[in-house]
Amino acid sequence: MVCVQYQFVKLLCRLLRKSRLISYTHNIMEYLHSNLLCCSTSSPHRFGFDVPVILRSSDETESVLPVPEKRMVQVTNPFALEMGTSGVASVTEGVSLRPCCLEPCVLSCYWGCGVHALQGALQTHQHGPSRLSTPQQFQEALHFQYHHCQSFHISGENREEHYSEMPAELRITDFGHLPRERYPLVALLTLAEPEARDTYNIAASVTVVHVPDDKYSLSARILFQYLLTAQGNMYELKSLFMSAESMGLSGATDPAPSTEIPPERQEREHGKEEEKTPGMEDEEEWSQEGNAKDCVVCQNAPVNRVLLPCRHACVCDGCVHHFQHCPICRAFVLESFALFHNSPMGEEDEEE
C-alpha cells in the first residue's frame, strides 16, 4: 500500500512541476519522507485525508470557459422616479415621489389601478395601433379602471418631491387581502412637450408602487418599472447590485444613471446610441477619477462587469473570464456586460 501511494505522489509531483508549483512539490515530498514511509499498512486511508491534493494550477484556464459577453446598447432615458423621504407613506395619508427628468414632464398618479387593466394597457402599447405617450392615451388604455388620478407638471431636472394622495371622500383605507385585483399606485411619466417626443426613443415610464394599508403593512417601495418606447417596445428596468462604496459620486439615492438594452431588441429603433441620462455626468466623473470600487477578486482593477442573471456588479474586465459562478452569491453566470467601454491603455498612451 505504501508503495502504491509513493508512486501516486511521484506522479502528482511531476504534474505539479509541469504546472510550475515547485513549492507545493517540495512540501509534498517532505511529507512523504516524514510521514508516509513511517505509517503502517493498517491505516491505509490516512494519506488520503491528511495530504491536501492540488488538482490544478491557478494559472490553468483551459477548463474554465469564458463568460459570454452580452452586447448592450446605451440609450437616453429622460425619466427617473424614486420614493420620496418626507412623511409616512400609507393609503390614507398618501405617498411622496421624487421624479428626475431631462425634459419637462407630466407625472400622473393612478390610485387603485386595476392589475388586469394595467396589463391590458401595456399589451395595447406593444400590439395596438397607437403608442402610449400621453396621460390621455394611457387612461383610455386602462379603460379608466382606477379610483383617482392626480397629475403634476415637472420641470426639467427638477428633483423636488411631490406628495400624492386620494381624496378623503373616497373613504378607501385598503385594497383588500392578497392576492389583490388592484395596485395601490401606478405612476406614469410622459414628456410634456410634443417636440421632445420626437427626440427620445423612450416615450413613457410606468412605475408600480406598493403603498402600505391596514390589510398589508409592507413598507412603501417600487415593485416594477417599465420603459415604453415610441416604436412599441417595452423594457423592464432592474437594479444592479453594487457595493455602497462603489456608487462613488452618484450617491446611493440618485436615479439609475443609464439604461442598457440588448441590441437585438433595438434593431428597429435608431441604431446604437450612447447618450446621457439623468445622473450620467456623475457616473462619468466617477469612472474617470478612478473612484470605482476595486474588483472583489483581484482588489486592483475597478469594477466594470455586471454578471447575469444575478446582476451583481463586482468584478473587473480581467477577472470576469476566470469564473463560472458569481463571487458574491455563487449563482451560475450565464453572461455579463460592461458598464463602460474604455479604450485600452496602450491606445491612450499612443494618442497622448
Short mmCIF file of C-alpha atoms in Angstrom, two decimals:
data_model
loop_
_atom_site.label_atom_id
_atom_site.label_comp_id
_atom_site.label_asym_id
_atom_site.label_seq_id
_atom_site.Cartn_x
_atom_site.Cartn_y
_atom_site.Cartn_z
CA MET A 1 0.00 0.00 0.00
CA VAL A 2 2.86 2.37 0.86
CA CYS A 3 4.50 1.64 -2.49
CA VAL A 4 1.32 2.42 -4.39
CA GLN A 5 0.90 5.67 -2.51
CA TYR A 6 4.53 6.57 -3.13
CA GLN A 7 4.10 6.05 -6.87
CA PHE A 8 0.96 8.18 -6.82
CA VAL A 9 2.75 11.03 -5.08
CA LYS A 10 5.65 10.86 -7.55
CA LEU A 11 3.18 11.16 -10.42
CA LEU A 12 1.46 14.06 -8.69
CA CYS A 13 4.79 15.82 -8.22
CA ARG A 14 5.56 15.50 -11.92
CA LEU A 15 2.27 17.15 -12.76
CA LEU A 16 2.95 19.92 -10.28
CA ARG A 17 6.37 20.59 -11.77
CA LYS A 18 4.77 20.99 -15.17
CA SER A 19 2.34 23.43 -13.59
CA ARG A 20 5.24 25.39 -12.04
CA LEU A 21 4.07 24.70 -8.48
CA ILE A 22 7.56 23.91 -7.17
CA SER A 23 6.84 24.91 -3.58
CA TYR A 24 3.89 22.53 -3.37
CA THR A 25 6.00 19.73 -4.83
CA HIS A 26 8.69 20.27 -2.20
CA ASN A 27 6.14 20.24 0.62
CA ILE A 28 4.59 17.00 -0.58
CA MET A 29 7.98 15.31 -0.86
CA GLU A 30 8.85 16.39 2.69
CA TYR A 31 5.56 14.99 3.92
CA LEU A 32 6.19 11.77 2.02
CA HIS A 33 9.55 11.10 3.68
CA SER A 34 8.49 12.18 7.17
CA ASN A 35 5.06 10.55 7.38
CA LEU A 36 4.18 8.22 4.56
CA LEU A 37 7.18 5.90 4.88
CA CYS A 38 6.62 5.67 8.64
CA CYS A 39 2.93 4.89 8.61
CA SER A 40 1.78 1.32 8.97
CA THR A 41 -0.22 -0.60 6.46
CA SER A 42 -3.04 -0.86 8.99
CA SER A 43 -4.05 2.75 8.30
CA PRO A 44 -4.06 2.99 4.51
CA HIS A 45 -6.60 5.81 4.38
CA ARG A 46 -4.54 8.22 6.43
CA PHE A 47 -2.72 9.58 3.40
CA GLY A 48 -5.94 10.41 1.58
CA PHE A 49 -7.28 12.54 4.41
CA ASP A 50 -4.10 14.24 5.66
CA VAL A 51 -2.45 15.39 2.44
CA PRO A 52 -4.11 18.27 0.56
CA VAL A 53 -4.49 17.25 -3.05
CA ILE A 54 -3.93 20.08 -5.55
CA LEU A 55 -5.89 19.32 -8.67
CA ARG A 56 -4.64 22.09 -10.93
CA SER A 57 -2.62 25.25 -11.00
CA SER A 58 -4.36 28.60 -10.67
CA ASP A 59 -2.71 29.54 -13.97
CA GLU A 60 -4.60 26.85 -15.85
CA THR A 61 -7.66 28.27 -17.60
CA GLU A 62 -8.38 25.58 -20.15
CA SER A 63 -11.15 24.05 -18.04
CA VAL A 64 -12.87 27.39 -17.29
CA LEU A 65 -14.97 28.53 -20.21
CA PRO A 66 -15.05 32.31 -20.69
CA VAL A 67 -18.28 34.00 -19.72
CA PRO A 68 -20.11 35.15 -22.87
CA GLU A 69 -20.40 38.91 -23.18
CA LYS A 70 -23.85 40.33 -23.76
CA ARG A 71 -23.73 43.28 -26.10
CA MET A 72 -25.76 46.16 -24.74
CA VAL A 73 -26.85 49.45 -26.26
CA GLN A 74 -26.90 52.55 -24.11
CA VAL A 75 -29.86 54.82 -24.84
CA THR A 76 -31.21 58.02 -23.36
CA ASN A 77 -33.77 57.60 -20.61
CA PRO A 78 -35.33 61.01 -19.91
CA PHE A 79 -37.28 59.67 -16.90
CA ALA A 80 -36.31 58.66 -13.38
CA LEU A 81 -38.58 58.16 -10.39
CA GLU A 82 -37.90 57.05 -6.84
CA MET A 83 -39.62 57.05 -3.48
CA GLY A 84 -39.56 60.27 -1.51
CA THR A 85 -38.28 60.59 2.03
CA SER A 86 -40.76 63.05 3.53
CA GLY A 87 -43.74 61.83 5.52
CA VAL A 88 -45.02 58.34 6.28
CA ALA A 89 -46.43 56.61 3.21
CA SER A 90 -49.85 54.96 3.52
CA VAL A 91 -53.05 54.62 1.54
CA THR A 92 -54.88 57.02 3.83
CA GLU A 93 -52.07 59.58 4.19
CA GLY A 94 -50.61 59.44 0.68
CA VAL A 95 -47.06 58.96 -0.59
CA SER A 96 -44.14 61.16 -1.63
CA LEU A 97 -42.45 60.64 -5.01
CA ARG A 98 -39.29 62.24 -6.36
CA PRO A 99 -39.04 62.44 -10.18
CA CYS A 100 -35.94 63.50 -12.06
CA CYS A 101 -36.34 64.22 -15.77
CA LEU A 102 -34.20 65.65 -18.53
CA GLU A 103 -37.16 67.47 -20.08
CA PRO A 104 -40.40 68.98 -18.77
CA CYS A 105 -42.67 66.06 -17.93
CA VAL A 106 -46.06 65.18 -16.54
CA LEU A 107 -46.26 62.89 -13.50
CA SER A 108 -49.64 61.12 -13.39
CA CYS A 109 -50.53 59.12 -10.27
CA TYR A 110 -53.27 56.49 -10.64
CA TRP A 111 -54.54 55.24 -7.29
CA GLY A 112 -56.21 51.84 -7.19
CA CYS A 113 -55.29 50.91 -10.74
CA GLY A 114 -56.64 47.53 -11.83
CA VAL A 115 -54.00 44.82 -12.28
CA HIS A 116 -55.60 43.39 -15.41
CA ALA A 117 -56.27 46.88 -16.72
CA LEU A 118 -52.58 47.76 -16.48
CA GLN A 119 -51.54 44.52 -18.17
CA GLY A 120 -54.00 45.22 -20.95
CA ALA A 121 -52.69 48.76 -21.38
CA LEU A 122 -49.12 47.52 -21.71
CA GLN A 123 -50.26 44.95 -24.27
CA THR A 124 -52.03 47.71 -26.16
CA HIS A 125 -48.82 49.71 -26.35
CA GLN A 126 -46.91 46.75 -27.78
CA HIS A 127 -49.51 45.36 -30.16
CA GLY A 128 -52.10 48.09 -30.61
CA PRO A 129 -52.32 50.65 -33.41
CA SER A 130 -51.20 53.57 -31.21
CA ARG A 131 -48.45 54.14 -28.66
CA LEU A 132 -48.95 55.33 -25.10
CA SER A 133 -47.09 58.63 -24.98
CA THR A 134 -49.61 60.90 -23.19
CA PRO A 135 -51.67 60.58 -19.99
CA GLN A 136 -54.88 60.68 -22.02
CA GLN A 137 -53.83 57.70 -24.12
CA PHE A 138 -52.80 55.80 -21.00
CA GLN A 139 -56.13 56.46 -19.30
CA GLU A 140 -58.04 55.24 -22.33
CA ALA A 141 -55.90 52.11 -22.49
CA LEU A 142 -56.73 51.49 -18.82
CA HIS A 143 -60.43 51.92 -19.64
CA PHE A 144 -60.46 54.32 -16.67
CA GLN A 145 -60.20 51.42 -14.22
CA TYR A 146 -58.70 53.35 -11.31
CA HIS A 147 -60.08 55.18 -8.28
CA HIS A 148 -58.32 58.52 -8.54
CA CYS A 149 -55.85 60.32 -10.82
CA GLN A 150 -53.60 63.19 -9.76
CA SER A 151 -51.16 64.99 -12.09
CA PHE A 152 -48.07 67.14 -11.53
CA HIS A 153 -46.09 69.18 -14.04
CA ILE A 154 -42.36 68.57 -13.61
CA SER A 155 -39.76 70.98 -14.95
CA GLY A 156 -36.55 69.64 -16.47
CA GLU A 157 -34.01 68.31 -13.95
CA ASN A 158 -36.26 69.24 -11.03
CA ARG A 159 -35.75 66.83 -8.13
CA GLU A 160 -38.37 68.16 -5.76
CA GLU A 161 -40.64 65.67 -4.02
CA HIS A 162 -44.33 65.63 -4.89
CA TYR A 163 -46.97 64.38 -2.49
CA SER A 164 -49.89 62.41 -3.91
CA GLU A 165 -52.94 61.18 -2.02
CA MET A 166 -56.51 60.05 -2.58
CA PRO A 167 -59.38 62.33 -1.59
CA ALA A 168 -60.79 61.57 1.86
CA GLU A 169 -64.33 61.43 0.48
CA LEU A 170 -63.47 58.21 -1.37
CA ARG A 171 -63.17 56.51 2.03
CA ILE A 172 -60.65 53.96 0.76
CA THR A 173 -58.41 52.64 3.53
CA ASP A 174 -57.07 49.45 1.93
CA PHE A 175 -57.11 47.37 -1.25
CA GLY A 176 -58.08 44.05 0.32
CA HIS A 177 -56.18 40.89 1.14
CA LEU A 178 -53.68 39.14 -1.12
CA PRO A 179 -53.93 38.35 -3.96
CA ARG A 180 -55.21 41.75 -4.97
CA GLU A 181 -57.06 42.95 -8.02
CA ARG A 182 -55.68 46.50 -7.84
CA TYR A 183 -52.28 48.07 -7.44
CA PRO A 184 -52.18 50.77 -4.75
CA LEU A 185 -50.43 53.24 -7.06
CA VAL A 186 -49.23 53.37 -10.66
CA ALA A 187 -47.08 56.39 -11.60
CA LEU A 188 -46.75 57.46 -15.22
CA LEU A 189 -44.08 59.85 -16.53
CA THR A 190 -44.56 61.33 -20.00
CA LEU A 191 -42.95 64.18 -21.91
CA ALA A 192 -44.92 67.41 -21.64
CA GLU A 193 -43.79 68.99 -24.91
CA PRO A 194 -44.74 67.32 -28.23
CA GLU A 195 -41.44 68.40 -29.80
CA ALA A 196 -39.47 66.43 -27.21
CA ARG A 197 -41.30 63.21 -28.07
CA ASP A 198 -39.52 63.14 -31.42
CA THR A 199 -36.13 63.45 -29.70
CA TYR A 200 -36.19 60.41 -27.43
CA ASN A 201 -36.83 56.77 -28.21
CA ILE A 202 -38.36 56.28 -24.76
CA ALA A 203 -41.84 57.78 -24.71
CA ALA A 204 -43.09 56.95 -21.21
CA SER A 205 -42.15 55.39 -17.89
CA VAL A 206 -44.58 53.25 -15.88
CA THR A 207 -43.82 52.58 -12.20
CA VAL A 208 -45.87 50.27 -9.98
CA VAL A 209 -45.64 51.34 -6.33
CA HIS A 210 -46.74 49.46 -3.24
CA VAL A 211 -48.25 51.67 -0.54
CA PRO A 212 -48.99 50.10 2.88
CA ASP A 213 -52.50 49.96 4.30
CA ASP A 214 -54.44 48.26 7.09
CA LYS A 215 -54.54 44.89 5.31
CA TYR A 216 -50.92 44.77 4.09
CA SER A 217 -48.33 46.72 6.06
CA LEU A 218 -45.28 46.10 3.88
CA SER A 219 -43.33 49.36 3.62
CA ALA A 220 -43.72 51.55 0.55
CA ARG A 221 -41.48 50.54 -2.33
CA ILE A 222 -41.23 50.31 -6.09
CA LEU A 223 -42.38 46.93 -7.37
CA PHE A 224 -41.85 47.26 -11.13
CA GLN A 225 -40.61 49.85 -13.58
CA TYR A 226 -41.22 49.72 -17.32
CA LEU A 227 -39.99 51.90 -20.17
CA LEU A 228 -42.25 52.29 -23.21
CA THR A 229 -40.59 53.23 -26.48
CA ALA A 230 -42.01 55.15 -29.40
CA GLN A 231 -41.59 52.01 -31.54
CA GLY A 232 -43.93 49.92 -29.37
CA ASN A 233 -41.34 48.07 -27.31
CA MET A 234 -41.38 47.65 -23.55
CA TYR A 235 -38.38 47.11 -21.28
CA GLU A 236 -38.36 46.35 -17.58
CA LEU A 237 -35.85 48.30 -15.52
CA LYS A 238 -33.91 46.22 -13.00
CA SER A 239 -31.48 47.41 -10.37
CA LEU A 240 -27.82 46.42 -10.29
CA PHE A 241 -26.38 45.14 -7.02
CA MET A 242 -23.28 47.15 -6.16
CA SER A 243 -21.33 47.96 -3.04
CA ALA A 244 -22.39 51.22 -1.40
CA GLU A 245 -18.79 52.43 -1.69
CA SER A 246 -18.81 51.79 -5.44
CA MET A 247 -21.57 54.30 -6.00
CA GLY A 248 -18.90 57.00 -5.93
CA LEU A 249 -20.13 60.48 -6.64
CA SER A 250 -23.53 59.30 -7.76
CA GLY A 251 -24.72 58.54 -4.25
CA ALA A 252 -27.00 55.77 -3.10
CA THR A 253 -30.20 57.73 -3.66
CA ASP A 254 -29.56 59.08 -7.15
CA PRO A 255 -31.64 57.75 -10.03
CA ALA A 256 -30.29 54.95 -12.18
CA PRO A 257 -27.65 56.57 -14.39
CA SER A 258 -28.05 54.54 -17.53
CA THR A 259 -30.36 52.28 -19.44
CA GLU A 260 -28.89 49.22 -21.14
CA ILE A 261 -30.88 47.46 -23.86
CA PRO A 262 -29.85 44.35 -25.81
CA PRO A 263 -29.09 45.37 -29.41
CA GLU A 264 -31.15 42.57 -30.93
CA ARG A 265 -34.24 44.20 -29.41
CA GLN A 266 -33.08 47.64 -30.51
CA GLU A 267 -32.65 46.97 -34.25
CA ARG A 268 -35.99 48.53 -35.15
CA GLU A 269 -35.04 51.70 -33.32
CA HIS A 270 -32.39 54.28 -34.13
CA GLY A 271 -29.30 52.11 -34.06
CA LYS A 272 -26.58 52.06 -31.47
CA GLU A 273 -26.73 55.17 -29.35
CA GLU A 274 -24.66 56.21 -26.37
CA GLU A 275 -26.31 59.19 -24.79
CA LYS A 276 -26.63 60.69 -21.33
CA THR A 277 -29.40 60.02 -18.86
CA PRO A 278 -30.23 61.64 -15.50
CA GLY A 279 -27.13 61.45 -13.31
CA MET A 280 -24.84 60.10 -16.02
CA GLU A 281 -22.50 63.09 -15.74
CA ASP A 282 -21.72 62.00 -12.19
CA GLU A 283 -21.22 58.45 -13.42
CA GLU A 284 -18.64 59.59 -15.96
CA GLU A 285 -16.75 61.56 -13.32
CA TRP A 286 -16.83 58.54 -11.03
CA SER A 287 -15.27 56.40 -13.75
CA GLN A 288 -12.67 58.90 -14.93
CA GLU A 289 -11.41 59.83 -11.49
CA GLY A 290 -10.83 56.21 -10.55
CA ASN A 291 -13.20 56.22 -7.60
CA ALA A 292 -14.78 52.93 -8.59
CA LYS A 293 -14.73 50.14 -6.04
CA ASP A 294 -11.90 47.66 -6.54
CA CYS A 295 -12.72 44.27 -8.02
CA VAL A 296 -13.73 41.84 -5.25
CA VAL A 297 -11.37 39.23 -6.70
CA CYS A 298 -8.09 40.99 -7.51
CA GLN A 299 -8.71 44.14 -5.42
CA ASN A 300 -6.76 46.07 -8.02
CA ALA A 301 -8.79 46.97 -11.11
CA PRO A 302 -12.09 48.90 -10.96
CA VAL A 303 -15.41 47.09 -11.12
CA ASN A 304 -16.72 47.16 -14.68
CA ARG A 305 -18.66 43.93 -15.20
CA VAL A 306 -22.25 43.04 -14.35
CA LEU A 307 -22.90 39.32 -14.03
CA LEU A 308 -26.18 37.89 -15.31
CA PRO A 309 -28.70 36.75 -14.25
CA CYS A 310 -27.84 37.68 -10.62
CA ARG A 311 -26.96 41.32 -11.64
CA HIS A 312 -24.00 41.64 -9.24
CA ALA A 313 -21.52 44.30 -10.39
CA CYS A 314 -18.42 43.08 -8.58
CA VAL A 315 -15.54 42.13 -10.92
CA CYS A 316 -13.21 43.80 -13.38
CA ASP A 317 -12.72 43.12 -17.08
CA GLY A 318 -9.83 40.74 -16.42
CA CYS A 319 -11.29 38.59 -13.65
CA VAL A 320 -14.66 38.05 -15.33
CA HIS A 321 -13.09 35.48 -17.69
CA HIS A 322 -11.95 33.20 -14.84
CA PHE A 323 -15.27 32.48 -13.14
CA GLN A 324 -18.33 30.42 -13.86
CA HIS A 325 -20.02 31.35 -10.58
CA CYS A 326 -20.65 34.76 -9.09
CA PRO A 327 -18.09 35.53 -6.34
CA ILE A 328 -20.85 37.14 -4.26
CA CYS A 329 -23.86 34.80 -4.40
CA ARG A 330 -22.27 31.74 -6.12
CA ALA A 331 -25.02 31.71 -8.76
CA PHE A 332 -24.06 30.31 -12.15
CA VAL A 333 -23.02 33.09 -14.55
CA LEU A 334 -24.66 32.86 -17.95
CA GLU A 335 -23.28 36.09 -19.40
CA SER A 336 -22.00 39.55 -18.47
CA PHE A 337 -21.90 43.07 -19.84
CA ALA A 338 -19.58 46.03 -19.36
CA LEU A 339 -20.61 49.20 -17.56
CA PHE A 340 -18.12 51.26 -19.55
CA HIS A 341 -16.29 50.57 -22.80
CA ASN A 342 -12.86 52.08 -22.22
CA SER A 343 -10.11 52.06 -24.81
CA PRO A 344 -7.01 50.00 -23.99
CA MET A 345 -4.22 51.73 -22.09
CA GLY A 346 -1.80 51.31 -24.94
CA GLU A 347 -4.01 53.19 -27.35
CA GLU A 348 -4.47 56.02 -24.87
CA ASP A 349 -0.72 56.36 -24.43
CA GLU A 350 -0.18 56.49 -28.17
CA GLU A 351 -2.78 59.22 -28.55
CA GLU A 352 -1.11 61.28 -25.84
#
